[in-house]
PDB file of C-alpha atoms in Angstrom:
ATOM      1  CA  MET P  15     267.407 125.633  62.010  1.00 48.00           C
ATOM      2  CA  ASN P  16     267.030 123.735  58.731  1.00 55.00           C
ATOM      3  CA  SER P  17     267.630 125.688  55.557  1.00 52.00           C
ATOM      4  CA  PRO P  18     265.035 125.319  52.814  1.00 48.00           C
ATOM      5  CA  LYS P  19     265.787 122.640  50.259  1.00 61.00           C
ATOM      6  CA  SER P  20     266.447 123.636  46.676  1.00 65.00           C
ATOM      7  CA  VAL P  21     264.437 121.961  43.931  1.00 68.00           C
ATOM      8  CA  LEU P  22     267.827 120.886  42.552  1.00 74.00           C
ATOM      9  CA  ASP P  23     268.643 118.885  45.713  1.00 77.00           C
ATOM     10  CA  GLN P  24     266.696 115.955  44.237  1.00 77.00           C
ATOM     11  CA  PHE P  25     269.412 115.497  41.592  1.00 79.00           C
ATOM     12  CA  PRO P  26     272.410 113.440  42.717  1.00 79.00           C
ATOM     13  CA  PRO P  27     275.885 114.675  41.724  1.00 80.00           C
ATOM     14  CA  LEU P  28     276.364 111.707  39.346  1.00 80.00           C
ATOM     15  CA  PHE P  29     273.226 112.670  37.423  1.00 79.00           C
ATOM     16  CA  MET P  30     274.292 116.342  37.261  1.00 81.00           C
ATOM     17  CA  ARG P  31     277.793 115.444  35.993  1.00 82.00           C
ATOM     18  CA  SER P  32     276.382 112.998  33.463  1.00 82.00           C
ATOM     19  CA  CYS P  33     273.961 115.629  32.141  1.00 85.00           C
ATOM     20  CA  LYS P  34     276.688 118.240  31.763  1.00 86.00           C
ATOM     21  CA  LEU P  35     279.052 115.846  29.954  1.00 87.00           C
ATOM     22  CA  GLU P  36     276.330 114.493  27.661  1.00 86.00           C
ATOM     23  CA  LEU P  37     275.107 118.021  26.845  1.00 90.00           C
ATOM     24  CA  MET P  38     278.622 119.093  25.874  1.00 90.00           C
ATOM     25  CA  GLU P  39     279.038 115.936  23.783  1.00 88.00           C
ATOM     26  CA  LEU P  40     275.703 116.489  22.031  1.00 89.00           C
ATOM     27  CA  ARG P  41     276.638 120.075  21.251  1.00 90.00           C
ATOM     28  CA  SER P  42     280.083 119.190  19.918  1.00 90.00           C
ATOM     29  CA  ASN P  43     278.947 116.140  17.893  1.00 90.00           C
ATOM     30  CA  VAL P  44     276.058 117.755  16.023  1.00 92.00           C
ATOM     31  CA  PRO P  45     277.055 120.569  13.675  1.00 93.00           C
ATOM     32  CA  GLY P  46     274.743 123.546  14.060  1.00 93.00           C
ATOM     33  CA  VAL P  47     273.594 122.895  17.629  1.00 93.00           C
ATOM     34  CA  LYS P  48     273.733 126.237  19.413  1.00 91.00           C
ATOM     35  CA  SER P  49     272.729 125.146  22.913  1.00 90.00           C
ATOM     36  CA  ALA P  50     271.538 122.173  24.909  1.00 92.00           C
ATOM     37  CA  LEU P  51     269.928 122.457  28.335  1.00 92.00           C
ATOM     38  CA  ILE P  52     268.321 120.242  30.973  1.00 91.00           C
ATOM     39  CA  ALA P  53     265.612 121.643  33.239  1.00 90.00           C
ATOM     40  CA  THR P  54     263.157 120.466  35.837  1.00 89.00           C
ATOM     41  CA  ALA P  55     259.495 120.043  34.897  1.00 88.00           C
ATOM     42  CA  ASP P  56     258.782 123.343  36.625  1.00 87.00           C
ATOM     43  CA  GLY P  57     261.448 125.264  34.720  1.00 88.00           C
ATOM     44  CA  PHE P  58     264.596 125.329  36.866  1.00 87.00           C
ATOM     45  CA  LEU P  59     267.925 124.947  35.058  1.00 88.00           C
ATOM     46  CA  VAL P  60     269.724 121.693  35.948  1.00 87.00           C
ATOM     47  CA  ALA P  61     272.607 121.725  33.440  1.00 87.00           C
ATOM     48  CA  SER P  62     273.666 123.570  30.312  1.00 88.00           C
ATOM     49  CA  SER P  63     276.190 122.994  27.534  1.00 86.00           C
ATOM     50  CA  ALA P  64     277.092 126.667  27.515  1.00 70.00           C
ATOM     51  CA  PRO P  65     275.617 128.894  30.215  1.00 60.00           C
ATOM     52  CA  ASP P  66     274.012 131.979  28.753  1.00 65.00           C
ATOM     53  CA  SER P  67     272.023 134.825  30.183  1.00 63.00           C
ATOM     54  CA  HIS P  68     268.934 133.461  28.413  1.00 76.00           C
ATOM     55  CA  ASP P  69     269.161 129.904  29.823  1.00 81.00           C
ATOM     56  CA  GLU P  70     266.851 130.575  32.778  1.00 82.00           C
ATOM     57  CA  LYS P  71     264.187 132.139  30.568  1.00 85.00           C
ATOM     58  CA  MET P  72     264.505 129.431  27.922  1.00 87.00           C
ATOM     59  CA  VAL P  73     264.010 126.549  30.352  1.00 87.00           C
ATOM     60  CA  ALA P  74     261.025 128.250  31.972  1.00 88.00           C
ATOM     61  CA  VAL P  75     259.335 128.632  28.584  1.00 90.00           C
ATOM     62  CA  GLY P  76     260.404 125.137  27.482  1.00 89.00           C
ATOM     63  CA  SER P  77     258.848 123.494  30.526  1.00 89.00           C
ATOM     64  CA  SER P  78     255.658 125.466  29.911  1.00 91.00           C
ATOM     65  CA  MET P  79     255.615 124.297  26.286  1.00 91.00           C
ATOM     66  CA  ILE P  80     255.810 120.633  27.346  1.00 91.00           C
ATOM     67  CA  ALA P  81     252.977 121.245  29.831  1.00 90.00           C
ATOM     68  CA  MET P  82     250.867 122.893  27.114  1.00 92.00           C
ATOM     69  CA  GLY P  83     251.719 120.076  24.699  1.00 92.00           C
ATOM     70  CA  SER P  84     250.611 117.560  27.332  1.00 91.00           C
ATOM     71  CA  ALA P  85     247.277 119.366  27.704  1.00 93.00           C
ATOM     72  CA  LEU P  86     246.760 119.340  23.938  1.00 94.00           C
ATOM     73  CA  VAL P  87     247.703 115.655  23.711  1.00 94.00           C
ATOM     74  CA  PHE P  88     245.200 114.875  26.481  1.00 94.00           C
ATOM     75  CA  GLU P  89     242.441 116.770  24.645  1.00 95.00           C
ATOM     76  CA  THR P  90     243.039 114.732  21.486  1.00 95.00           C
ATOM     77  CA  GLY P  91     242.716 111.485  23.404  1.00 95.00           C
ATOM     78  CA  PHE P  92     246.370 110.593  22.931  1.00 93.00           C
ATOM     79  CA  GLU P  93     248.678 109.830  25.817  1.00 89.00           C
ATOM     80  CA  GLY P  94     251.862 111.571  26.961  1.00 85.00           C
ATOM     81  CA  CYS P  95     253.635 114.477  25.271  1.00 88.00           C
ATOM     82  CA  GLU P  96     257.174 113.270  24.710  1.00 89.00           C
ATOM     83  CA  SER P  97     258.589 116.013  22.508  1.00 91.00           C
ATOM     84  CA  LEU P  98     257.967 119.225  20.590  1.00 92.00           C
ATOM     85  CA  THR P  99     259.774 120.675  17.605  1.00 93.00           C
ATOM     86  CA  ILE P 100     259.476 124.381  16.901  1.00 94.00           C
ATOM     87  CA  GLU P 101     260.491 125.659  13.468  1.00 94.00           C
ATOM     88  CA  ALA P 102     261.582 129.292  13.429  1.00 95.00           C
ATOM     89  CA  LYS P 103     262.631 131.397  10.461  1.00 95.00           C
ATOM     90  CA  ASP P 104     266.316 130.858  11.193  1.00 94.00           C
ATOM     91  CA  GLY P 105     266.470 127.811  13.465  1.00 95.00           C
ATOM     92  CA  ARG P 106     264.767 125.018  15.363  1.00 94.00           C
ATOM     93  CA  ILE P 107     264.065 124.290  19.000  1.00 93.00           C
ATOM     94  CA  PHE P 108     263.578 120.715  20.110  1.00 93.00           C
ATOM     95  CA  VAL P 109     262.113 120.012  23.548  1.00 93.00           C
ATOM     96  CA  ARG P 110     262.015 116.446  24.940  1.00 92.00           C
ATOM     97  CA  ALA P 111     260.569 115.170  28.217  1.00 89.00           C
ATOM     98  CA  ILE P 112     262.746 112.570  29.970  1.00 87.00           C
ATOM     99  CA  PRO P 113     261.108 110.479  32.733  1.00 83.00           C
ATOM    100  CA  PHE P 114     262.669 111.215  36.116  1.00 79.00           C
ATOM    101  CA  LYS P 115     261.379 109.542  39.278  1.00 76.00           C
ATOM    102  CA  THR P 116     257.672 110.447  39.464  1.00 77.00           C
ATOM    103  CA  SER P 117     257.929 113.391  37.059  1.00 81.00           C
ATOM    104  CA  TYR P 118     260.260 114.334  34.226  1.00 85.00           C
ATOM    105  CA  VAL P 119     263.094 116.644  33.262  1.00 88.00           C
ATOM    106  CA  ILE P 120     263.228 118.407  29.920  1.00 91.00           C
ATOM    107  CA  LEU P 121     265.991 118.500  27.372  1.00 92.00           C
ATOM    108  CA  MET P 122     265.992 121.579  25.148  1.00 93.00           C
ATOM    109  CA  VAL P 123     268.197 121.780  22.065  1.00 93.00           C
ATOM    110  CA  THR P 124     268.459 124.843  19.814  1.00 92.00           C
ATOM    111  CA  CYS P 125     270.035 124.589  16.390  1.00 94.00           C
ATOM    112  CA  ARG P 126     270.453 126.439  13.131  1.00 94.00           C
ATOM    113  CA  LYS P 127     267.883 125.960  10.370  1.00 94.00           C
ATOM    114  CA  ASP P 128     270.373 124.038   8.212  1.00 94.00           C
ATOM    115  CA  THR P 129     271.085 121.455  10.931  1.00 93.00           C
ATOM    116  CA  THR P 130     269.924 117.978   9.949  1.00 91.00           C
ATOM    117  CA  LEU P 131     266.926 117.234  12.167  1.00 88.00           C
ATOM    118  CA  ALA P 132     267.508 113.460  11.978  1.00 92.00           C
ATOM    119  CA  HIS P 133     271.019 113.993  13.376  1.00 92.00           C
ATOM    120  CA  VAL P 134     269.612 116.045  16.256  1.00 91.00           C
ATOM    121  CA  LEU P 135     266.877 113.474  16.986  1.00 90.00           C
ATOM    122  CA  ASN P 136     269.367 110.585  16.956  1.00 91.00           C
ATOM    123  CA  SER P 137     271.689 112.482  19.292  1.00 90.00           C
ATOM    124  CA  VAL P 138     268.768 113.269  21.607  1.00 88.00           C
ATOM    125  CA  ARG P 139     267.841 109.570  21.709  1.00 88.00           C
ATOM    126  CA  ASN P 140     271.462 108.702  22.566  1.00 87.00           C
ATOM    127  CA  PHE P 141     271.479 111.432  25.224  1.00 85.00           C
ATOM    128  CA  VAL P 142     268.312 110.053  26.840  1.00 84.00           C
ATOM    129  CA  ASN P 143     269.748 106.509  26.830  1.00 82.00           C
ATOM    130  CA  GLU P 144     273.025 107.627  28.433  1.00 79.00           C
ATOM    131  CA  VAL P 145     271.520 109.940  31.050  1.00 77.00           C
ATOM    132  CA  SER P 146     268.732 107.495  31.951  1.00 73.00           C
ATOM    133  CA  THR P 147     271.305 105.099  33.368  1.00 72.00           C
ATOM    134  CA  THR P 148     272.217 107.675  36.043  1.00 70.00           C
ATOM    135  CA  ILE P 149     268.641 108.523  37.105  1.00 65.00           C
ATOM    136  CA  PRO P 150     268.019 107.331  40.646  1.00 61.00           C
ATOM    137  CA  VAL P 151     264.971 105.186  41.283  1.00 52.00           C
TER     138      VAL P 151
END
């Protein structure tokens, strides 16, 4: 009898290791970054820089935010929601869609309010470039 496949089975070990290492590097290289996560488009945690009890909830909401952003982008006549930045009273949340096969994965970064946004965005771009090389075709 075949056991049901996990949604995470689509991610090869090299991709998973690369994500974990790059997330830890992003978190350690950018002062003020509190967490960095990768999730599937439908909200399942793939990798985290520091597992936390809130990771599962955060990625579920983050994937929903990208989906809602995509709907809003479509309604405006633009094409493709690539990222969202949420400004809170005491911090920021940055969510970025990364193309993966026929869908995407999301990168979610949380940081303190005093963290330089340009530093976060540059690190996210570097993350996407590094991880993209391990995405299977």
